[in-house]
XYZ file of C-alpha atoms in Angstrom:
702
model
C -12.272 -7.433 -5.965
C -14.108 -10.261 -6.675
C -15.750 -11.198 -9.853
C -16.732 -6.760 -9.847
C -16.987 -6.985 -13.309
C -18.291 -10.242 -14.278
C -19.829 -10.757 -10.959
C -19.757 -7.751 -9.701
C -21.793 -5.523 -12.747
C -24.181 -8.518 -12.840
C -24.760 -8.079 -8.661
C -25.391 -4.160 -9.620
C -27.575 -4.832 -11.376
C -29.168 -7.068 -9.677
C -29.425 -6.450 -6.047
C -28.688 -2.819 -4.606
C -31.148 -3.613 -2.224
C -33.331 -2.281 0.797
C -30.007 -0.441 2.346
C -30.474 2.795 0.464
C -33.301 3.150 2.540
C -30.779 3.915 5.307
C -28.435 7.014 5.639
C -25.457 6.799 4.115
C -22.330 6.296 6.688
C -18.765 6.273 6.181
C -15.983 3.881 7.921
C -12.822 3.589 8.283
C -10.202 1.701 5.650
C -9.774 -1.499 6.689
C -8.410 -4.206 4.643
C -11.086 -3.571 1.893
C -11.619 -6.246 -0.717
C -14.067 -5.398 -3.906
C -15.622 -8.181 -6.448
C -15.942 -8.349 -9.857
C -19.992 -8.351 -10.330
C -21.957 -8.440 -13.900
C -22.936 -4.584 -13.838
C -20.865 -2.262 -11.628
C -21.710 -3.631 -8.085
C -20.468 -7.308 -7.940
C -19.148 -6.221 -11.771
C -17.858 -10.028 -11.885
C -19.832 -11.926 -10.467
C -23.042 -12.643 -12.005
C -24.060 -15.814 -9.426
C -25.521 -13.028 -7.901
C -27.296 -8.854 -8.414
C -24.557 -6.139 -7.237
C -25.920 -6.006 -3.668
C -24.476 -2.428 -2.472
C -25.439 -1.332 1.030
C -24.631 1.668 2.631
C -24.405 -0.272 6.540
C -20.800 0.983 8.342
C -18.395 -1.900 9.082
C -18.723 -1.223 12.720
C -22.638 -2.559 11.996
C -21.554 -6.542 11.670
C -18.899 -8.100 14.247
C -18.529 -11.835 14.196
C -16.587 -12.067 17.199
C -18.049 -15.432 18.565
C -18.779 -13.690 22.170
C -21.825 -12.373 20.543
C -22.817 -15.493 19.326
C -21.856 -18.036 21.207
C -25.049 -18.171 23.722
C -27.563 -18.493 21.221
C -26.395 -20.540 18.768
C -30.132 -20.157 16.337
C -28.633 -16.715 16.366
C -25.773 -17.122 15.115
C -27.310 -19.382 12.255
C -30.303 -16.661 11.613
C -27.889 -13.812 11.167
C -26.470 -15.431 8.359
C -29.126 -16.273 6.870
C -30.198 -12.612 6.896
C -26.245 -12.006 5.511
C -27.175 -14.458 3.573
C -30.412 -13.374 1.813
C -28.576 -9.808 1.555
C -25.789 -11.047 -0.381
C -23.430 -10.382 2.228
C -21.356 -13.202 1.487
C -18.062 -11.863 2.726
C -20.297 -11.889 6.117
C -22.510 -14.593 5.756
C -19.227 -16.456 5.161
C -17.800 -16.153 8.946
C -20.799 -16.769 10.685
C -21.362 -20.221 8.865
C -18.012 -20.937 10.106
C -18.339 -20.395 13.196
C -21.295 -22.190 13.654
C -20.413 -25.247 11.809
C -17.385 -25.043 14.087
C -19.235 -24.694 17.543
C -21.624 -27.117 16.362
C -21.225 -29.929 13.848
C -25.686 -30.142 14.832
C -25.468 -27.632 12.586
C -24.307 -29.915 9.636
C -27.357 -29.649 7.910
C -28.237 -29.790 3.940
C -29.242 -26.488 3.936
C -26.223 -24.504 6.019
C -23.556 -26.824 4.344
C -24.485 -24.605 0.949
C -24.856 -21.838 2.524
C -21.596 -22.008 3.916
C -20.389 -23.555 0.330
C -22.259 -20.808 -1.472
C -21.144 -17.934 0.302
C -17.280 -18.792 -0.299
C -18.474 -20.116 -4.105
C -20.171 -15.922 -4.737
C -17.140 -14.921 -3.133
C -14.508 -16.645 -5.416
C -13.012 -18.500 -1.986
C -12.633 -22.025 -3.909
C -10.715 -23.281 -0.973
C -13.382 -23.299 1.301
C -15.848 -23.772 -0.584
C -14.610 -26.914 -1.833
C -14.181 -28.205 1.495
C -18.098 -27.418 2.490
C -19.586 -28.502 -0.596
C -17.136 -32.307 -0.527
C -18.769 -32.726 3.683
C -22.400 -31.806 1.387
C -21.534 -34.262 -1.073
C -20.536 -37.150 1.197
C -23.783 -36.374 4.292
C -26.260 -35.596 1.383
C -24.732 -37.362 -1.726
C -28.200 -39.164 -2.805
C -29.877 -35.453 -2.100
C -27.976 -32.839 -4.158
C -29.604 -31.653 -7.081
C -27.802 -30.195 -10.790
C -27.242 -26.724 -9.716
C -25.562 -28.636 -6.271
C -23.439 -30.971 -8.629
C -22.514 -28.388 -11.150
C -21.132 -25.513 -7.851
C -19.760 -29.101 -6.266
C -17.820 -29.400 -10.097
C -16.512 -26.335 -10.316
C -15.169 -25.373 -7.085
C -13.073 -29.079 -7.948
C -11.560 -27.135 -10.648
C -10.098 -24.063 -8.998
C -8.676 -26.099 -6.585
C -7.006 -27.858 -9.064
C -8.781 -31.279 -9.154
C -8.848 -31.798 -12.519
C -10.129 -35.965 -12.730
C -12.210 -35.895 -9.685
C -14.241 -32.378 -11.134
C -14.869 -34.647 -15.010
C -17.055 -37.307 -13.088
C -19.282 -34.659 -11.619
C -19.328 -32.545 -14.674
C -20.592 -36.418 -15.994
C -22.695 -36.465 -13.053
C -24.418 -33.227 -13.808
C -24.774 -33.242 -17.941
C -26.836 -36.814 -16.449
C -29.362 -34.959 -14.111
C -29.719 -32.573 -16.929
C -30.076 -35.009 -19.163
C -32.002 -37.934 -17.576
C -34.242 -38.997 -20.632
C -33.508 -42.754 -21.916
C -32.539 -41.515 -25.328
C -30.232 -39.173 -24.580
C -27.871 -41.742 -23.138
C -26.233 -41.822 -25.522
C -25.883 -38.657 -26.550
C -24.358 -37.045 -22.841
C -21.910 -39.952 -22.951
C -20.551 -38.516 -26.316
C -20.675 -34.761 -25.080
C -19.394 -36.037 -21.506
C -16.163 -37.780 -24.041
C -15.621 -34.742 -25.675
C -15.683 -32.378 -22.675
C -12.816 -34.116 -21.417
C -11.174 -34.528 -24.447
C -11.202 -30.064 -24.873
C -10.688 -30.515 -20.753
C -7.331 -32.391 -20.957
C -5.808 -30.823 -24.542
C -6.329 -27.387 -22.579
C -4.330 -28.930 -19.667
C -1.607 -29.859 -21.830
C -1.781 -27.260 -24.366
C 1.864 -25.195 -23.553
C 2.176 -22.279 -22.150
C 2.816 -19.387 -25.158
C 2.173 -16.124 -23.247
C 4.287 -13.873 -20.483
C 2.625 -12.234 -17.966
C 3.216 -9.813 -15.232
C 1.660 -8.193 -12.215
C 1.064 -4.641 -12.828
C 2.029 -1.816 -10.498
C -0.560 0.108 -10.545
C -3.021 -2.565 -8.307
C -4.099 -2.309 -4.952
C -5.166 -4.586 -2.306
C -8.617 -4.476 -3.764
C -10.431 -4.840 -6.570
C -8.822 -3.872 -10.312
C -9.940 -5.136 -13.455
C -11.979 -4.029 -16.633
C -8.962 -2.771 -18.672
C -9.714 -0.672 -21.811
C -7.648 0.558 -24.573
C -7.830 4.679 -24.533
C -5.921 6.759 -26.760
C -2.713 5.286 -27.716
C -0.794 5.978 -24.839
C -3.431 5.159 -22.317
C -5.283 2.387 -20.350
C -9.149 3.232 -18.226
C -9.852 0.427 -15.902
C -12.526 -0.309 -12.881
C -11.027 -0.106 -9.229
C -11.825 0.129 -5.487
C -8.870 1.951 -4.799
C -10.519 4.698 -4.135
C -8.162 8.072 -3.489
C -9.387 9.259 0.284
C -7.046 8.315 2.398
C -9.132 8.757 5.989
C -12.779 6.845 4.902
C -14.983 5.920 2.040
C -18.110 3.970 1.623
C -17.945 -0.212 1.299
C -20.708 -2.232 0.135
C -20.874 -5.776 1.860
C -21.114 -7.898 -0.934
C -17.466 -8.353 -0.213
C -16.682 -5.387 2.086
C -14.765 -3.856 -0.629
C -15.438 0.479 -2.070
C -17.450 1.237 -4.745
C -16.137 1.089 -7.743
C -14.289 4.283 -10.043
C -13.009 4.677 -13.247
C -9.191 5.134 -13.490
C -7.551 6.752 -15.777
C -3.170 5.203 -16.171
C -0.282 6.142 -18.744
C 1.426 2.240 -20.198
C 4.874 2.563 -20.291
C 5.960 1.617 -23.851
C 9.204 -0.160 -22.613
C 7.887 -2.320 -19.990
C 3.822 -2.374 -20.642
C 3.037 -1.443 -16.570
C 0.484 1.379 -15.985
C 1.636 4.826 -14.402
C 0.121 8.225 -12.967
C -3.541 6.207 -12.934
C -5.922 9.326 -11.709
C -9.742 9.097 -11.427
C -11.939 9.619 -14.896
C -13.753 12.454 -15.363
C -16.524 13.732 -12.970
C -19.221 13.531 -14.395
C -18.763 9.865 -15.421
C -18.287 9.118 -11.537
C -20.372 9.044 -8.557
C -20.574 7.548 -4.791
C -22.633 4.118 -6.771
C -20.316 1.561 -8.901
C -18.696 2.409 -12.639
C -16.709 0.038 -14.454
C -16.606 -1.662 -17.555
C -15.474 0.507 -20.045
C -15.617 0.770 -23.669
C -14.850 3.751 -26.560
C -15.628 5.047 -29.849
C -13.267 4.459 -32.748
C -12.076 8.233 -32.406
C -12.789 8.329 -28.162
C -15.405 10.865 -28.030
C -18.155 8.489 -27.374
C -18.154 6.603 -24.256
C -20.195 3.505 -23.419
C -19.659 1.875 -19.243
C -21.615 0.093 -16.817
C -23.389 1.904 -13.286
C -25.720 1.278 -11.258
C -29.532 2.102 -11.723
C -30.608 5.636 -10.187
C -31.397 8.840 -9.906
C -31.030 10.208 -7.230
C -31.369 6.685 -4.668
C -31.224 3.517 -5.906
C -33.699 2.080 -8.124
C -34.908 -1.523 -7.067
C -37.516 -3.765 -9.472
C -40.573 -5.930 -7.768
C -37.868 -7.925 -5.916
C -36.094 -4.923 -4.351
C -33.120 -5.659 -6.375
C -31.131 -2.884 -7.965
C -30.324 -3.787 -11.765
C -27.278 -2.539 -13.779
C -27.292 -0.615 -16.923
C -25.405 0.802 -20.094
C -25.057 4.337 -20.035
C -23.609 6.771 -22.499
C -21.210 9.800 -22.327
C -20.175 12.174 -25.230
C -16.208 14.579 -25.031
C -17.564 17.930 -26.003
C -15.188 20.638 -26.589
C -12.179 18.639 -23.964
C -15.071 17.329 -21.275
C -17.259 14.348 -20.756
C -21.024 15.358 -20.850
C -22.937 13.900 -17.785
C -23.621 10.303 -18.772
C -27.601 9.409 -20.493
C -28.588 5.212 -20.253
C -29.012 3.590 -23.535
C -33.089 2.586 -24.963
C -33.145 -0.330 -24.036
C -32.134 -0.554 -20.041
C -34.739 -1.449 -17.846
C -35.023 -1.490 -14.110
C -36.371 -5.023 -14.108
C -33.023 -6.706 -15.381
C -29.488 -5.691 -15.700
C -27.144 -4.469 -18.672
C -23.811 -4.140 -18.186
C -20.404 -5.156 -20.004
C -20.183 -2.907 -23.434
C -17.802 -3.531 -25.942
C -17.802 -1.844 -29.582
C -16.987 -3.996 -32.686
C -14.186 -1.647 -34.135
C -16.108 -0.022 -36.413
C -18.192 1.311 -33.478
C -21.063 0.117 -35.682
C -22.123 -2.568 -33.392
C -22.181 -2.871 -29.266
C -21.623 -6.228 -27.782
C -23.330 -6.566 -23.995
C -23.760 -7.971 -21.226
C -27.344 -8.764 -20.260
C -30.042 -11.078 -17.944
C -32.750 -9.359 -19.625
C -35.476 -11.595 -20.781
C -34.607 -14.499 -23.741
C -31.491 -14.983 -22.350
C -29.745 -18.727 -22.492
C -27.867 -18.731 -19.216
C -27.251 -16.219 -15.886
C -25.788 -13.779 -18.290
C -26.118 -13.810 -21.770
C -23.742 -12.125 -24.257
C -26.045 -9.496 -26.691
C -25.451 -7.590 -29.834
C -27.351 -4.139 -31.271
C -26.615 -2.134 -34.461
C -25.447 1.550 -32.960
C -27.823 4.045 -35.249
C -27.531 7.301 -36.191
C -28.619 10.479 -34.052
C -27.732 8.012 -30.968
C -30.792 5.417 -31.360
C -29.915 1.460 -31.064
C -31.874 -1.789 -32.729
C -32.892 -4.371 -30.995
C -30.932 -5.976 -28.727
C -30.373 -9.820 -30.257
C -29.085 -12.705 -28.571
C -25.869 -13.987 -29.845
C -26.992 -17.010 -29.236
C -26.043 -20.898 -27.846
C -23.252 -21.315 -29.577
C -21.401 -18.327 -27.801
C -24.362 -18.480 -24.721
C -24.390 -21.342 -21.959
C -26.244 -21.852 -18.694
C -24.667 -20.375 -16.989
C -22.578 -16.873 -17.548
C -20.652 -14.836 -20.124
C -19.559 -12.050 -19.530
C -16.568 -9.685 -20.701
C -17.024 -9.695 -24.282
C -14.596 -7.808 -25.611
C -14.446 -7.655 -30.268
C -11.746 -6.675 -32.663
C -11.164 -6.938 -36.397
C -10.870 -11.002 -35.548
C -11.990 -12.292 -33.197
C -14.690 -11.990 -30.173
C -13.376 -12.250 -26.511
C -15.421 -13.128 -23.611
C -15.307 -14.739 -19.770
C -17.688 -17.558 -18.727
C -18.028 -20.407 -16.674
C -20.160 -22.199 -18.874
C -17.944 -22.812 -21.510
C -15.408 -26.169 -20.523
C -12.275 -24.698 -19.031
C -9.657 -24.504 -15.370
C -11.911 -23.615 -12.763
C -14.445 -20.235 -12.598
C -14.629 -17.893 -14.734
C -11.904 -18.814 -18.063
C -11.237 -16.612 -21.276
C -12.103 -17.901 -24.797
C -12.158 -16.550 -27.865
C -14.045 -17.505 -31.147
C -12.834 -16.182 -34.782
C -15.404 -14.607 -37.186
C -15.936 -13.295 -40.660
C -19.271 -12.411 -42.563
C -21.188 -15.790 -42.100
C -20.952 -15.594 -38.564
C -18.662 -17.138 -35.598
C -16.808 -20.193 -35.552
C -15.819 -22.688 -32.899
C -15.188 -21.515 -29.204
C -11.956 -22.082 -28.063
C -10.537 -21.252 -24.646
C -7.367 -19.580 -24.744
C -5.469 -21.973 -22.462
C -2.703 -21.257 -19.644
C -1.330 -19.083 -17.850
C -4.198 -16.782 -19.174
C -6.052 -18.966 -17.900
C -5.893 -20.674 -14.065
C -8.133 -22.465 -11.696
C -9.311 -19.455 -10.003
C -11.998 -16.028 -12.355
C -9.848 -14.549 -15.140
C -11.561 -12.269 -17.012
C -12.266 -8.279 -18.652
C -9.134 -9.663 -21.810
C -8.060 -7.079 -24.140
C -5.265 -7.610 -27.305
C -3.994 -5.752 -29.997
C -3.926 -8.911 -32.190
C -0.934 -7.079 -34.379
C 1.281 -6.150 -31.308
C -0.654 -9.465 -29.628
C -0.010 -8.413 -25.883
C -2.907 -6.651 -23.692
C -4.480 -6.722 -20.289
C -6.758 -9.186 -18.366
C -7.741 -9.511 -15.229
C -7.651 -12.263 -12.624
C -8.123 -13.171 -8.535
C -5.687 -15.892 -8.876
C -3.001 -16.532 -6.152
C 0.281 -14.974 -6.170
C -1.199 -10.875 -6.598
C -1.281 -7.886 -5.204
C -5.073 -7.968 -3.878
C -8.516 -9.407 -5.001
C -8.965 -9.144 -8.381
C -5.478 -7.772 -10.476
C -4.605 -6.664 -13.867
C -1.891 -7.955 -15.453
C -0.350 -7.491 -19.008
C 0.273 -10.146 -21.154
C 2.292 -10.972 -24.403
C 1.577 -13.921 -26.380
C 4.928 -15.328 -27.619
C 5.459 -16.578 -31.286
C 5.229 -19.843 -31.827
C 7.169 -21.701 -34.467
C 5.750 -24.617 -36.681
C 6.257 -27.734 -36.203
C 4.527 -30.626 -38.149
C 3.447 -32.493 -35.303
C 0.517 -35.630 -37.818
C 0.231 -36.641 -33.973
C -2.309 -38.526 -31.937
C -1.988 -38.355 -27.978
C -4.689 -38.130 -25.076
C -4.685 -39.893 -21.152
C -7.029 -42.749 -20.362
C -8.892 -42.702 -17.352
C -11.890 -45.173 -15.915
C -15.262 -43.946 -17.299
C -16.600 -43.635 -13.261
C -14.404 -42.291 -11.086
C -11.772 -40.530 -13.768
C -8.967 -42.348 -11.919
C -6.123 -42.574 -14.266
C -4.752 -45.303 -16.122
C -1.251 -46.977 -16.439
C -0.129 -49.298 -17.723
C -2.910 -50.225 -20.418
C -1.046 -51.374 -23.612
C -2.574 -48.893 -26.485
C -2.439 -50.800 -29.950
C -2.139 -48.258 -33.351
C -3.758 -49.674 -36.023
C -4.337 -48.715 -40.165
C -7.247 -48.472 -41.613
C -7.712 -51.999 -42.596
C -6.421 -53.503 -38.999
C -3.379 -53.929 -39.832
C -0.938 -53.369 -36.617
C 1.371 -50.505 -36.839
C 2.574 -48.934 -32.929
C 1.652 -49.984 -29.619
C 2.602 -48.085 -26.519
C 1.757 -48.133 -22.795
C 0.234 -45.675 -20.813
C 2.491 -43.250 -18.625
C 2.144 -43.084 -14.931
C -0.327 -40.254 -15.627
C -2.368 -42.859 -18.163
C -1.307 -40.523 -20.595
C -0.218 -41.783 -24.578
C 1.229 -40.358 -27.563
C 1.705 -41.409 -31.582
C 4.046 -39.372 -33.176
C 5.685 -38.829 -36.596
C 2.478 -40.315 -38.398
C 0.910 -39.082 -41.833
C -1.194 -36.642 -42.114
C -4.922 -36.406 -42.929
C -4.819 -40.168 -42.565
C -6.958 -42.745 -40.706
C -6.125 -44.351 -38.352
C -7.508 -47.072 -35.333
C -6.602 -47.370 -31.691
C -7.175 -50.197 -29.792
C -6.988 -49.780 -26.033
C -6.318 -53.348 -23.449
C -6.144 -53.918 -19.875
C -6.514 -56.571 -17.233
C -10.707 -56.842 -15.763
C -11.956 -54.100 -18.215
C -13.409 -53.883 -21.971
C -11.529 -54.115 -24.698
C -11.996 -50.035 -26.081
C -11.539 -49.195 -30.221
C -11.850 -45.401 -31.588
C -11.686 -44.374 -34.899
C -9.409 -40.936 -35.808
C -7.633 -38.717 -38.012
C -4.768 -36.900 -38.493
C -4.974 -33.520 -39.201
C -2.270 -31.327 -41.069
C -0.028 -30.398 -38.529
C -1.769 -30.703 -35.427
C -1.932 -32.617 -31.858
C -5.056 -34.577 -32.129
C -5.963 -35.610 -28.830
C -8.392 -38.981 -28.228
C -8.659 -39.732 -24.802
C -10.294 -42.664 -23.892
C -12.609 -43.039 -20.569
C -12.431 -47.790 -19.568
C -15.026 -49.330 -17.910
C -14.261 -52.212 -15.365
C -16.176 -55.802 -16.405
C -17.804 -56.271 -13.223
C -19.697 -53.330 -14.285
C -21.415 -55.713 -16.569
C -23.132 -57.480 -14.371
C -26.540 -56.414 -12.440
C -29.621 -57.598 -10.933
C -32.689 -57.482 -12.140
C -35.996 -58.431 -10.453
C -33.521 -60.704 -8.066
C -32.126 -62.337 -11.602
C -28.925 -62.058 -11.973
C -27.911 -60.876 -15.571
C -24.616 -59.779 -17.988
C -25.896 -56.531 -18.941
C -24.867 -55.297 -22.652
C -26.077 -52.943 -24.838
C -29.097 -54.003 -28.023
C -27.672 -56.621 -29.680
C -29.454 -56.134 -33.079
C -30.476 -58.716 -35.870
C -31.367 -57.425 -39.625
C -35.144 -58.219 -40.671
C -36.261 -61.576 -40.829
C -32.069 -62.506 -40.274
C -30.402 -64.507 -37.649
C -26.495 -63.870 -38.171
C -24.411 -61.607 -35.921
C -23.950 -58.496 -37.222
C -20.512 -55.987 -37.082
C -21.625 -54.288 -33.988
C -23.688 -57.595 -32.632
C -20.068 -58.679 -31.969
C -18.286 -55.866 -30.809
C -21.125 -56.236 -27.523
C -20.987 -59.986 -27.735
C -17.070 -59.366 -27.374
C -17.416 -58.112 -24.298
C -19.501 -60.760 -22.812
C -16.432 -62.917 -23.633
C -14.123 -60.459 -22.322
C -16.827 -61.041 -18.887
C -16.727 -64.513 -19.074
C -12.878 -65.171 -19.396
C -12.965 -63.274 -16.595
C -14.794 -65.167 -14.591
C -14.349 -69.258 -15.678
C -17.131 -70.528 -13.101
C -19.298 -68.300 -14.791
C -22.045 -69.835 -16.821
C -25.188 -68.386 -18.874
C -28.325 -69.056 -20.177
C -29.081 -67.522 -23.606
C -33.040 -66.070 -23.660
C -33.851 -64.618 -26.858
C -37.196 -62.493 -27.864
C -38.764 -60.633 -30.188
C -42.316 -57.877 -30.462
C -45.757 -59.395 -31.673
C -45.062 -58.041 -34.973
C -45.770 -61.576 -36.956
C -46.999 -64.885 -36.750
C -46.553 -66.072 -33.327
C -44.823 -69.742 -34.034
C -42.169 -67.833 -36.885
C -41.401 -65.378 -34.335
C -40.633 -68.455 -32.035
C -38.662 -70.266 -34.963
C -36.864 -66.963 -35.481
C -35.607 -65.850 -32.094
C -34.321 -69.504 -31.512
C -32.268 -69.316 -34.408
C -30.884 -65.925 -33.381
C -30.382 -67.476 -29.531
C -28.302 -70.366 -31.073
C -26.607 -68.383 -33.279
C -25.688 -66.198 -30.390
C -24.047 -68.690 -28.659
C -22.326 -70.511 -31.765
C -20.193 -66.510 -31.858
C -19.802 -67.002 -28.181
C -18.543 -70.784 -28.013
C -15.828 -69.502 -31.506
C -13.917 -66.827 -29.305
C -12.742 -69.338 -27.355
C -15.727 -70.176 -24.833
C -16.515 -73.528 -23.546
C -20.093 -75.048 -24.901
C -20.581 -76.719 -20.942
C -20.913 -73.093 -19.617
C -23.588 -72.272 -21.991
C -26.391 -74.022 -20.424
C -29.177 -73.837 -22.743
C -29.650 -71.202 -26.028
C -33.826 -71.143 -26.277
C -36.128 -68.748 -27.957
C -39.211 -67.612 -26.468
C -40.469 -65.187 -29.325
C -43.389 -63.195 -28.280
C -44.014 -65.483 -25.076
C -42.386 -62.969 -23.163
C -43.093 -58.763 -23.286
C -41.857 -56.517 -21.106
C -44.326 -53.280 -22.385
C -47.600 -53.198 -22.971
C -46.902 -53.918 -26.775
C -49.514 -57.221 -26.859
C -51.099 -58.670 -30.067
C -53.897 -55.830 -31.373
C -52.174 -52.891 -29.184
C -50.761 -49.551 -31.151
C -47.191 -49.002 -29.965
C -44.621 -46.985 -31.998
C -40.929 -48.682 -32.999
C -39.979 -47.856 -30.298
C -41.377 -49.405 -27.972
C -41.515 -52.456 -30.476
C -37.778 -52.302 -29.872
C -37.695 -52.904 -26.089
C -39.274 -56.589 -27.259
C -36.570 -56.817 -29.231
C -33.979 -58.125 -27.157
C -31.366 -60.954 -26.139
C -30.736 -61.651 -22.607
C -27.574 -63.525 -20.900
C -28.980 -65.315 -17.137
C -26.426 -66.258 -14.643
C -27.029 -69.190 -13.612
C -23.562 -69.963 -12.033
C -20.066 -68.105 -11.085
């Protein structure tokens, strides 16, 4: 049941669809599998809107004999299934069409083939088609397509390559010139976070539960002291069950099971109250502190499924009260809507705040976590978005909160692939830093609906990782108490900035803040390095050298009893060589001078040192130095000042060991060669004028 609660719930809510107009039918169970979507229909996979369908299994056939006679009919039928969110059936037909005829390798069909598997979290096949899509149409892909490709790479454990495409995705999302530096910093930080997650030692023991079935089982929740309520597509009927076509699994119901206190396994699972379970999806439940009020997610329906203006059946939150030992008929919450989904409820320990997931107006991403105050007399405050520190442009779902932390699943924060579980501490001032809980809780598949008893450090979560009994399985876990060790260490991985390839045999020099060398190491085959037994809360510098690459320098600070990650991406020297308007140049970052001065500043020397590295790598290279100013100031003086700067630059390069004969000329042109419209008498911004203040290094000979 791939994503039934995370996706399934969102899917239930977002798309229950046109099939409700048909008569309900039944079909014999045959290898059923269910999905996790936002609210219920696809309680986990917020990618879609929880599509519910009442067709029988026999109405859909994918045998080659039926479609091979007309390839166009095969594609048409695949598209119909895809548009109805029947991704399991669409995937079969797209696979068949692509296998039979390579003329079907169009951008649209390859994308849909990959998406059909992606939405069912079959990342192996999604990666297969996304790879072909990228190889064929790499220059014509959208940011969303690059994002999915990156997640498919993660889902197959290809983290180095995934980093590269997440950098590309970030550039596509923020490609304005003023954002370039920020994007580099964000990319570097994201890669450090991912490597820290991968390098963190596992501290949990996991166990696959006996109650798991071949279908989807997920979204466990504590109920009294010795019971767990969870969602499952197991269905107690041995003869027939209704299925929905997102992934051909039975509809979800809520079940309750006893906890084996010795093994933490679950046993004697039975269906929850008949007043709560219906013929559609129910999942993702939370209980008040006294266990007399429950909130859960269900399809939006009255006598039949209700749809929004796009024909989608959204998910809604419902509440039921326990009266005389029986649960009452559920009533929907007042902030529900026929036009968007709400689901995945989670009550605070005092029962005064209700957290939930929605795609309502005001959402930052595809699905966000919101909160309302639970007031007296069944009233609630207006929903409040938890904000960009928690919510991303992608999906956040399955919140769980206790007295110490908020836990949730997301595919928008840095993770290992699919949905990952995150924790964030909080106090009266608000939420702190979002942290990935790491392996083995998280994997390269979907990991979600995490709950924990902070006192015992025991809990449960769901995952569709390999090795399970079915689609989504529930796992118990126990966090191990790790003995504290004073690490005071700096570690990281050196990679090539464009490809993400690991960089073995790079020389890493550790310097103190006065540039005195303390230690040296060489990176291992996996590009990793570590400096141990360092002073805490101390400033250090790292210097990285490798032939044919720029020297990189990085300042860092050790923390008390912490392993600090300072991963480094290196650029090849030849990347500085570029052709502009038919002229070959050495490209550097801006070479800045202080106002009315011509001496070489520290930041300029860093860039000029890179230029020296390239000229050293290419011993036959000869260059011309040209210095330019903007139009502000006297024309003659600007030419004089720029000439002094050009010759000062030449002098610095020679001082670094480059023969003077290799610098053909060093001339200042003042304001004679502007590169934009900012001439005398034209009003321009400071940034526009700065474009004209530049030094250029023209390659005359190589």
